PDB file of C-alpha atoms in Angstrom:
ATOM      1  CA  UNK A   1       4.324  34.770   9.026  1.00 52.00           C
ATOM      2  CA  UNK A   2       7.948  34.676   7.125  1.00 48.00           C
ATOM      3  CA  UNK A   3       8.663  30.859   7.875  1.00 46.00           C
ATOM      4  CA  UNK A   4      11.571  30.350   6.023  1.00 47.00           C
ATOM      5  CA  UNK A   5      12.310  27.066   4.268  1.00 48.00           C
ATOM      6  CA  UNK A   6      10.458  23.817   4.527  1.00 52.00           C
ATOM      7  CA  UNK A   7      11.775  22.384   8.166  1.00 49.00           C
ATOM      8  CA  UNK A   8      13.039  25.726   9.528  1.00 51.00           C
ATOM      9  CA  UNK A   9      12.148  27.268  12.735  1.00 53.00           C
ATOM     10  CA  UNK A  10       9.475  29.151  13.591  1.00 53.00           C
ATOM     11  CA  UNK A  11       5.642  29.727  13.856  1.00 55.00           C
ATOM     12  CA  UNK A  12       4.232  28.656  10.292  1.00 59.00           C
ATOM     13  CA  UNK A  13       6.254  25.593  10.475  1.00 63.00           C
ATOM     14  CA  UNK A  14       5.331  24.345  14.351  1.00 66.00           C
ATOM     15  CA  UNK A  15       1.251  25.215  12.446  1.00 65.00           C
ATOM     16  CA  UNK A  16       2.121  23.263   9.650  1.00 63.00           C
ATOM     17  CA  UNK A  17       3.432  20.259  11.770  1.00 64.00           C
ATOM     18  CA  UNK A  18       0.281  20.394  13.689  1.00 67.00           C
ATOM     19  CA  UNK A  19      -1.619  20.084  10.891  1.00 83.00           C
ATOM     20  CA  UNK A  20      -0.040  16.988   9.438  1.00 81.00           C
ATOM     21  CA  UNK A  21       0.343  15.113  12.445  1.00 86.00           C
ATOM     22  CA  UNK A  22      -3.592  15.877  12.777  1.00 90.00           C
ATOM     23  CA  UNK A  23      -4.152  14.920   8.546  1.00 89.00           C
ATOM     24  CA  UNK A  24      -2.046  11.374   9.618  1.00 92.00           C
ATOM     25  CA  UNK A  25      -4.099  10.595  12.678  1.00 94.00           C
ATOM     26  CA  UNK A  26      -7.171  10.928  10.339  1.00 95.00           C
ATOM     27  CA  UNK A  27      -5.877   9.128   7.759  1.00 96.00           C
ATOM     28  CA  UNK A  28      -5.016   6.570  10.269  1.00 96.00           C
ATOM     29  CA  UNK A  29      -8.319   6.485  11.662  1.00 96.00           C
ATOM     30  CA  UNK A  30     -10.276   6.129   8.729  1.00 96.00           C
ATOM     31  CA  UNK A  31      -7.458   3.510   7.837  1.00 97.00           C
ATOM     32  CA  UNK A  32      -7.979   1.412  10.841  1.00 97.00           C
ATOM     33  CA  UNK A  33     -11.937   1.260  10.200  1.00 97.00           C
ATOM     34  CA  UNK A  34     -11.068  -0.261   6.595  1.00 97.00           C
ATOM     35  CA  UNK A  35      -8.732  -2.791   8.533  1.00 97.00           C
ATOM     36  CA  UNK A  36     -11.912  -3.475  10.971  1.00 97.00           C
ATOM     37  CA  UNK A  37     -14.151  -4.146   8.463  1.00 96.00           C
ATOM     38  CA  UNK A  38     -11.890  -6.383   6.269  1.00 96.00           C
ATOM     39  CA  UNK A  39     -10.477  -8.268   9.157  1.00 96.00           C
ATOM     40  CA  UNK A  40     -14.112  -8.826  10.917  1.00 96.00           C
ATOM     41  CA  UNK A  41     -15.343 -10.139   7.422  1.00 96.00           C
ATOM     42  CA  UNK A  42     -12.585 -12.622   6.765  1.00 96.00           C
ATOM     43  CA  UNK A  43     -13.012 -13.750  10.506  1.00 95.00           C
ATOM     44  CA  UNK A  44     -16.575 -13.901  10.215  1.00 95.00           C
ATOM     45  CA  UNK A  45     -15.859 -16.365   6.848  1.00 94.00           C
ATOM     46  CA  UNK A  46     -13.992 -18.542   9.276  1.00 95.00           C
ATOM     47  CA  UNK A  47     -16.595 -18.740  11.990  1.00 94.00           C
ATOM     48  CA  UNK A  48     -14.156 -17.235  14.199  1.00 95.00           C
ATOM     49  CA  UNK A  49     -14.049 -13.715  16.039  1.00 95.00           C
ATOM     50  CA  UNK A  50     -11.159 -11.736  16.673  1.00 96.00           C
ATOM     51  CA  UNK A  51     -10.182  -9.489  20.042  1.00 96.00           C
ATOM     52  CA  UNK A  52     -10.413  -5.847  19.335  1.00 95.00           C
ATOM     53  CA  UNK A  53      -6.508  -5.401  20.461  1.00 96.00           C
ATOM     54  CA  UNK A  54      -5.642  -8.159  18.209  1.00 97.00           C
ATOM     55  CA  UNK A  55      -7.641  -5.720  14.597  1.00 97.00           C
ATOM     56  CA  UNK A  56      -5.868  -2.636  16.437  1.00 97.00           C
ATOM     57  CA  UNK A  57      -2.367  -4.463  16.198  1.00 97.00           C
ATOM     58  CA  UNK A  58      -3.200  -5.713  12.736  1.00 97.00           C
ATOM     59  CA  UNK A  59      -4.591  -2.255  11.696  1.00 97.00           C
ATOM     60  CA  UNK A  60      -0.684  -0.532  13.169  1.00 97.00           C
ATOM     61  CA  UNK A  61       1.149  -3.200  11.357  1.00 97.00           C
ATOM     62  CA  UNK A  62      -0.732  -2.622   8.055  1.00 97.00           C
ATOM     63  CA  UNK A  63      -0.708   1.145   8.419  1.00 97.00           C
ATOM     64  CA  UNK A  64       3.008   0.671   8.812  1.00 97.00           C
ATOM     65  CA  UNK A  65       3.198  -1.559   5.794  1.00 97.00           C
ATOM     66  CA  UNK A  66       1.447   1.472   3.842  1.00 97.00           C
ATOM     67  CA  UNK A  67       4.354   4.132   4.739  1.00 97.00           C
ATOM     68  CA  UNK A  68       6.893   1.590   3.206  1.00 97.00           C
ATOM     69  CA  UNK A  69       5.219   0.314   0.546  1.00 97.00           C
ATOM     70  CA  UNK A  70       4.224   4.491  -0.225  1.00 97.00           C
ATOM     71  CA  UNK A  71       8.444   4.503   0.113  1.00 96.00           C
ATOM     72  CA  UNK A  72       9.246   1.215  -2.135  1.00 97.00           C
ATOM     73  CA  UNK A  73       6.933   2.146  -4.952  1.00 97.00           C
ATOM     74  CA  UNK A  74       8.855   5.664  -4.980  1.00 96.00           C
ATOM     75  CA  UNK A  75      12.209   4.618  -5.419  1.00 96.00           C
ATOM     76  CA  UNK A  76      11.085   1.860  -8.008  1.00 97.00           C
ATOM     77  CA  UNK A  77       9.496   4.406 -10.385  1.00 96.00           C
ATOM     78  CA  UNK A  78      11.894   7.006  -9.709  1.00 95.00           C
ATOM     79  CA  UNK A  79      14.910   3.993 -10.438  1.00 96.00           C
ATOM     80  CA  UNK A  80      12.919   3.152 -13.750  1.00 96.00           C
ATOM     81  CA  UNK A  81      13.235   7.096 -14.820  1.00 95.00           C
ATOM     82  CA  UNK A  82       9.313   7.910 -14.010  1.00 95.00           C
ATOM     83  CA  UNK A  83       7.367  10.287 -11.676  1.00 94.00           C
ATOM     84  CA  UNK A  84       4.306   8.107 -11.805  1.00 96.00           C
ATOM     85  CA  UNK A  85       4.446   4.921 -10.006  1.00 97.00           C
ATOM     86  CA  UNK A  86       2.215   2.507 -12.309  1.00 96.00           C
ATOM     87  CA  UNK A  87       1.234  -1.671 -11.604  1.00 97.00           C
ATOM     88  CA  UNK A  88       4.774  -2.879 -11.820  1.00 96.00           C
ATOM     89  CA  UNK A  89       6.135  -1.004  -9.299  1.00 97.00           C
ATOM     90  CA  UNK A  90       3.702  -2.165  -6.772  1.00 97.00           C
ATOM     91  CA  UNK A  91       4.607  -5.854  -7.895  1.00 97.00           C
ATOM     92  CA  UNK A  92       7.892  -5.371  -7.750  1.00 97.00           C
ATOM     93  CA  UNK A  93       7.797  -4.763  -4.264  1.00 96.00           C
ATOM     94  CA  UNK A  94       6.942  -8.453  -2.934  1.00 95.00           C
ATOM     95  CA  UNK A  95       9.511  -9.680  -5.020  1.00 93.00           C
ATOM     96  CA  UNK A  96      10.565 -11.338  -2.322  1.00 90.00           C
ATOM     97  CA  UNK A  97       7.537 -13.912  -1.759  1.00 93.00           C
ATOM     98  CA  UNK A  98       6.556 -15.806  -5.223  1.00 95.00           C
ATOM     99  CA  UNK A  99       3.528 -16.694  -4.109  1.00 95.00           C
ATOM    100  CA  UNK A 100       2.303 -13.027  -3.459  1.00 96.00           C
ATOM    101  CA  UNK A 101       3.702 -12.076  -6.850  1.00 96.00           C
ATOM    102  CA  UNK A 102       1.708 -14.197  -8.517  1.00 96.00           C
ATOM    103  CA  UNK A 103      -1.132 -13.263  -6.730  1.00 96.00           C
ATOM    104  CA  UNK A 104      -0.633  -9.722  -7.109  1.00 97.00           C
ATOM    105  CA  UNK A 105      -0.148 -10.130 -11.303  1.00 97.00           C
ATOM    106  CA  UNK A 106      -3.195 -12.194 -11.580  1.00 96.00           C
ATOM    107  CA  UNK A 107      -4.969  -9.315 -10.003  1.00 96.00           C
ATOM    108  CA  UNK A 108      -3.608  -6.720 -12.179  1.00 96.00           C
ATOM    109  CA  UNK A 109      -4.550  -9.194 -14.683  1.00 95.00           C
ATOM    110  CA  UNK A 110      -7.875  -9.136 -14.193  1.00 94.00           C
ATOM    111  CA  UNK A 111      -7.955  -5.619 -13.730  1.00 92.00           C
ATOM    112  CA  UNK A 112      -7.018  -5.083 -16.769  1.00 91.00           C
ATOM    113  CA  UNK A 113      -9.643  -7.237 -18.975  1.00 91.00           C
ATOM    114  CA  UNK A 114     -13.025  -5.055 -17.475  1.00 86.00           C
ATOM    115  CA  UNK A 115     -11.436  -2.196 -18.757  1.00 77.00           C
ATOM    116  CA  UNK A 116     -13.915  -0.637 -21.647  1.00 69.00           C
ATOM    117  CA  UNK A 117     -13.417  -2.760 -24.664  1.00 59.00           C
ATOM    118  CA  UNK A 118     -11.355  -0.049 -26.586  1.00 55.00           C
ATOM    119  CA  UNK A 119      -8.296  -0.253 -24.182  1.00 53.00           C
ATOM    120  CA  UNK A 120      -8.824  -4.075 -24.223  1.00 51.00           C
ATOM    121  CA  UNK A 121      -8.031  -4.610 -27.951  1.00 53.00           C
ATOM    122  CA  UNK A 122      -5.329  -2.195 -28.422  1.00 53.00           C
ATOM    123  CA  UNK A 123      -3.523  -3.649 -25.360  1.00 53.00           C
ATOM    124  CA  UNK A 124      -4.796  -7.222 -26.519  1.00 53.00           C
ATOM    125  CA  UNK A 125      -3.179  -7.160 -29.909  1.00 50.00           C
ATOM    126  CA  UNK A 126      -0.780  -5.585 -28.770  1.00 50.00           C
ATOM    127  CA  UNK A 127       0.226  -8.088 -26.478  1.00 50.00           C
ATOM    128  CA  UNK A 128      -0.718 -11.472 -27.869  1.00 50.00           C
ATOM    129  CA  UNK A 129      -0.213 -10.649 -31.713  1.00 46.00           C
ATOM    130  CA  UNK A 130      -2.770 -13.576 -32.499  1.00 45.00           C
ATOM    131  CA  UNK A 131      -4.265 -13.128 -35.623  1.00 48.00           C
ATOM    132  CA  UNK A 132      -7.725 -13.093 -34.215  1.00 45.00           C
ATOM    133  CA  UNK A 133      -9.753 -10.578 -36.304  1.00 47.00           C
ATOM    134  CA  UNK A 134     -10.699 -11.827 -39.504  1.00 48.00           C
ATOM    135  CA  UNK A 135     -10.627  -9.201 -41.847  1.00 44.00           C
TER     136      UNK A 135
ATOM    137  CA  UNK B   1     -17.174  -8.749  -4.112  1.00 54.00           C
ATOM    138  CA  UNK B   2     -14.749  -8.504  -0.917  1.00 74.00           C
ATOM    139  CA  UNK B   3     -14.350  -5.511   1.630  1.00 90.00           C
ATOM    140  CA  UNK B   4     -11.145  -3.922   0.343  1.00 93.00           C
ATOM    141  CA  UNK B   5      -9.642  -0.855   1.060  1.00 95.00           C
ATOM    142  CA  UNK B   6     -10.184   2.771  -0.415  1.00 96.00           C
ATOM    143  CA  UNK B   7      -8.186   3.797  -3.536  1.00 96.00           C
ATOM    144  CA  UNK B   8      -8.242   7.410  -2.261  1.00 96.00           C
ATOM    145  CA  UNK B   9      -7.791   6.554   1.337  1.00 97.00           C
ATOM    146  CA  UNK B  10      -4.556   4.167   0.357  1.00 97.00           C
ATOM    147  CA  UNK B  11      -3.697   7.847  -1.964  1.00 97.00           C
ATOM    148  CA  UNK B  12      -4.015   9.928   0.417  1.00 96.00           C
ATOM    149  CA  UNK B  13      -1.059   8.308   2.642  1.00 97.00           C
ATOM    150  CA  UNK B  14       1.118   7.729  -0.533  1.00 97.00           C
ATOM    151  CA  UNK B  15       0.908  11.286  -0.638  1.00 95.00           C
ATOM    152  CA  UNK B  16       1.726  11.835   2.868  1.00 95.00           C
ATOM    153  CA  UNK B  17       4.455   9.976   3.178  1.00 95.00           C
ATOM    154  CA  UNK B  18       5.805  11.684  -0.395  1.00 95.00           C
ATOM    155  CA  UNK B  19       5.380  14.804   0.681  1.00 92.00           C
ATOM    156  CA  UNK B  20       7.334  14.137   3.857  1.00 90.00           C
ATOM    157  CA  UNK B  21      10.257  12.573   1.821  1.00 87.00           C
ATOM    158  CA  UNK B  22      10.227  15.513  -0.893  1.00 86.00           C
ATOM    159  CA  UNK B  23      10.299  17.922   1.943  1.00 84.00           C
ATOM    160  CA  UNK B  24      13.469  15.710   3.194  1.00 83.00           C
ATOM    161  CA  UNK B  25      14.837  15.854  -0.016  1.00 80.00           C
ATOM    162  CA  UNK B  26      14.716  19.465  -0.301  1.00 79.00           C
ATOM    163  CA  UNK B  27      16.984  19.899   2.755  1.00 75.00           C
ATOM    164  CA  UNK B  28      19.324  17.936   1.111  1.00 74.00           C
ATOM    165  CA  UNK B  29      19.543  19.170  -2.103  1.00 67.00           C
ATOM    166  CA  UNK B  30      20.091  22.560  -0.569  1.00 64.00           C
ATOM    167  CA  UNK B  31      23.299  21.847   0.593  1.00 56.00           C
ATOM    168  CA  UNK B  32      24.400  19.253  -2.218  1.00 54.00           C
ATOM    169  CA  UNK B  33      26.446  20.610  -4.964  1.00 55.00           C
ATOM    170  CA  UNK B  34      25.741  18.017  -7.494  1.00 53.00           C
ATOM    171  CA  UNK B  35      22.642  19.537  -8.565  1.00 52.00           C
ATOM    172  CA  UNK B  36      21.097  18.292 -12.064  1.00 51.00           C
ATOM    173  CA  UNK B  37      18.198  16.039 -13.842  1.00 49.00           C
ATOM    174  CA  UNK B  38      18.156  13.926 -10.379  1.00 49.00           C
ATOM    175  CA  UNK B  39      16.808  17.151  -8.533  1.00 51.00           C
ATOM    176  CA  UNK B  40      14.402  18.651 -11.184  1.00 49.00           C
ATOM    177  CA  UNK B  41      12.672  15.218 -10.573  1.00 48.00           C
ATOM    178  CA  UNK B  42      12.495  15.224  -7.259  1.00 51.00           C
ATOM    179  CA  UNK B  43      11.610  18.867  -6.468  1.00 64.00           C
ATOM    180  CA  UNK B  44       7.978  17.550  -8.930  1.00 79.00           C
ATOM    181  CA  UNK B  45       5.322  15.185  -6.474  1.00 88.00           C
ATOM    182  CA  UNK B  46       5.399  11.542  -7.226  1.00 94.00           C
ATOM    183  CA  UNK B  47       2.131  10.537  -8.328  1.00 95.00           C
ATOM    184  CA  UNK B  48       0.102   6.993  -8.893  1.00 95.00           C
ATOM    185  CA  UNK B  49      -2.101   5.566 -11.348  1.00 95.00           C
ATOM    186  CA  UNK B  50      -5.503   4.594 -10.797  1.00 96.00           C
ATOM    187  CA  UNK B  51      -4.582   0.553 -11.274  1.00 96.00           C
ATOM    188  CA  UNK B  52      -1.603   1.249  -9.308  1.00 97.00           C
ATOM    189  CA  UNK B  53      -3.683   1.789  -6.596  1.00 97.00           C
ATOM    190  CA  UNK B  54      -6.051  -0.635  -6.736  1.00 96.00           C
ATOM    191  CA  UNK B  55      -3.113  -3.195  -6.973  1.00 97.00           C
ATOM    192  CA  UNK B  56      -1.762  -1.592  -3.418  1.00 97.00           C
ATOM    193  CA  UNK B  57      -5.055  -2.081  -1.831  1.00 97.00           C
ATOM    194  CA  UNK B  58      -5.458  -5.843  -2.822  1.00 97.00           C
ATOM    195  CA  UNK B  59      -1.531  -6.107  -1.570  1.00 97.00           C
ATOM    196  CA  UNK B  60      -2.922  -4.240   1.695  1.00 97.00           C
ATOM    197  CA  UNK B  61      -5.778  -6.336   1.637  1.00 97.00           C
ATOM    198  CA  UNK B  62      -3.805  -9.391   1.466  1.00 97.00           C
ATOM    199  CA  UNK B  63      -2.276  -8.185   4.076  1.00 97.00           C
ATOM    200  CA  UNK B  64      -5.014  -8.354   6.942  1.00 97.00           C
ATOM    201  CA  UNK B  65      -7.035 -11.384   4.996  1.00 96.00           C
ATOM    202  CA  UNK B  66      -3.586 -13.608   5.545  1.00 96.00           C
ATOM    203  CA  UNK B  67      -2.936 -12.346   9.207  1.00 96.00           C
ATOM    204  CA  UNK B  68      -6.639 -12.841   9.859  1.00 97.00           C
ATOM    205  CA  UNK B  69      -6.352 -16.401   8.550  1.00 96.00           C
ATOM    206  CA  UNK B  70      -2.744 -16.896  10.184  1.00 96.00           C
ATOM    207  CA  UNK B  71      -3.995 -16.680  14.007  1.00 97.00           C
ATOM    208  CA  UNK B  72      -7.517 -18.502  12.951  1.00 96.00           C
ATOM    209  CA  UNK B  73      -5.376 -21.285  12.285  1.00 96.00           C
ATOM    210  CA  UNK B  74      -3.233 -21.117  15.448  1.00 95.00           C
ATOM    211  CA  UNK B  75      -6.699 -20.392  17.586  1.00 96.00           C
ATOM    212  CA  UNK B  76      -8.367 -23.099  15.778  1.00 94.00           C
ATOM    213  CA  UNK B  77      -5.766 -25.929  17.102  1.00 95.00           C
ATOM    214  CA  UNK B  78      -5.950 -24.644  20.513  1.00 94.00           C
ATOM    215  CA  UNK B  79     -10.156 -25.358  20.548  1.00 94.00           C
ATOM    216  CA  UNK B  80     -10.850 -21.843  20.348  1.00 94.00           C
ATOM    217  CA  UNK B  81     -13.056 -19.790  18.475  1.00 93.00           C
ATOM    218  CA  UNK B  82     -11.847 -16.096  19.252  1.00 96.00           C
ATOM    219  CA  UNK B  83      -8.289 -14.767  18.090  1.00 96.00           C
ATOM    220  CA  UNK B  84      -6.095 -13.431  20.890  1.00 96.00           C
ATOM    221  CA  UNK B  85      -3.254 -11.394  20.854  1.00 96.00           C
ATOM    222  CA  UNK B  86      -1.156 -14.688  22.029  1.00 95.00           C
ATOM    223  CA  UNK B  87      -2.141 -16.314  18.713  1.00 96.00           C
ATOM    224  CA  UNK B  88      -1.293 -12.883  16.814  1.00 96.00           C
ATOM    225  CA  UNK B  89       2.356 -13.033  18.135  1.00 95.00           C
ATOM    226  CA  UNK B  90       2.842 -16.682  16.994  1.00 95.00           C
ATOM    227  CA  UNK B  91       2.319 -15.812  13.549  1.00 96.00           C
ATOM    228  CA  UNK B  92       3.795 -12.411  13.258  1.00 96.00           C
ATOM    229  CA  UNK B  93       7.315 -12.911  12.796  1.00 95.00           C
ATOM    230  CA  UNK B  94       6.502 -15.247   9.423  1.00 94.00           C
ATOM    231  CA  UNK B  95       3.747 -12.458   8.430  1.00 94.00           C
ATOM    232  CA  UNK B  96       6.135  -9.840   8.624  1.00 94.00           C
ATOM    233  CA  UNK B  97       9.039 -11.813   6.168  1.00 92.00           C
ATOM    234  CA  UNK B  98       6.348 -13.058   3.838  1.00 91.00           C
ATOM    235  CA  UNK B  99       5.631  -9.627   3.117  1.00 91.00           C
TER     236      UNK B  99
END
């Protein structure tokens, strides 16, 4: 099977595009059952239910949302000279609504203080500079 | 502690859809002639950090719990108590520019 390059003609490749298209439908699957469960349990918080077509919609629109946010967080890391796309890029991408931003930081926030204690106090001092420890 | 969604689920399509833009990238590059740091980086996956992740799946998260909470709204002023797609289309166009 000599498929040439990536995207060229011939048998591997038509296999190969099978095979993804199959790898995103279960990815999209097992997607949409996350999106079930997280949109039943909000509903169910609001004493309201919610028409399967309107979760199936939500669960398209999110999956969606994945692919360019997957896209954003690329470019951003790759802009700021890295290969590995770390908490800032994924803030960065809803610059555009404040209130999400700070949502999204306080998150990372908290995050940040369960990690193990070590971590903590090197980022900690590193950060604040407060003259905490006495000595 | 909330339903949220998989780190390694949310991975898993990163990857997809970077491996579908590196394989992009390498028909490019092919035929560009300005060949140099710019394509050594590309031609090596793009990868994400464990917090990175988790960060994406609250934004995800967010995502749903907001649209969930957008057409409760919208249902509850019309006396119901189930969400239709009707009340999904009011609040879409907002959803979709908030995020």
């Amino acid at each position: 099977m000599d498929a040439g390059g990536v995207g060229g003609a011939g048998d591997g490749c038509f296999e190969k595009m099978e095979t993804e298209e199959e790898r995103t439908e279960l990815l999209r699957d097992r997607f949409r059952l996350s999106v079930i469960s997280i949109a039943d349990a909000e509903a169910k918080k609001l004493g309201m239910q919610v028409a399967e077509p309107v979760v199936a919609c939500i669960a398209d629109l999110a999956f969606k949302f994945t692919e360019q946010l997957a896209k954003d967080v690329e470019l951003f890391a790759y802009h700021a000279g890295r290969k590995s796309v770390n908490v800032k890029d994924v803030i960065l991408s809803a610059h555009r609504n404040d209130h999400l931003t700070s949502l999204l930081r306080s998150f990372s926030r908290e995050l940040r203080d369960k990690e193990p204690k070590t971590e903590r106090k090197r980022k900690k001092s590193f950060e604040k500079g407060e003259t905490s420890a006495p000595s | 502690m909330d339903a949220t969604f998989d780190p390694d689920l949310i991975h898993a399509i990163f990857k997809m859809v970077w491996s579908r833009r590196a394989e992009r990238n390498e028909e490019i590059d092919v035929v560009d002639i300005e060949v140099g740091a710019g394509t050594s980086k590309k031609s090596r996956p793009t990868t994400a950090n464990p917090s990175a992740l988790r960060v994406s799946c609250e934004l995800l998260r967010l995502f749903v719990t907001e649209a969930i909470e957008r057409t409760a709204i919208i249902a509850e002023a019309e006396g119901i108590n189930k969400i239709e797609p009707t009340h999904l289309e009011r609040i879409l166009p907002q959803l979709l520019l908030d995020f």
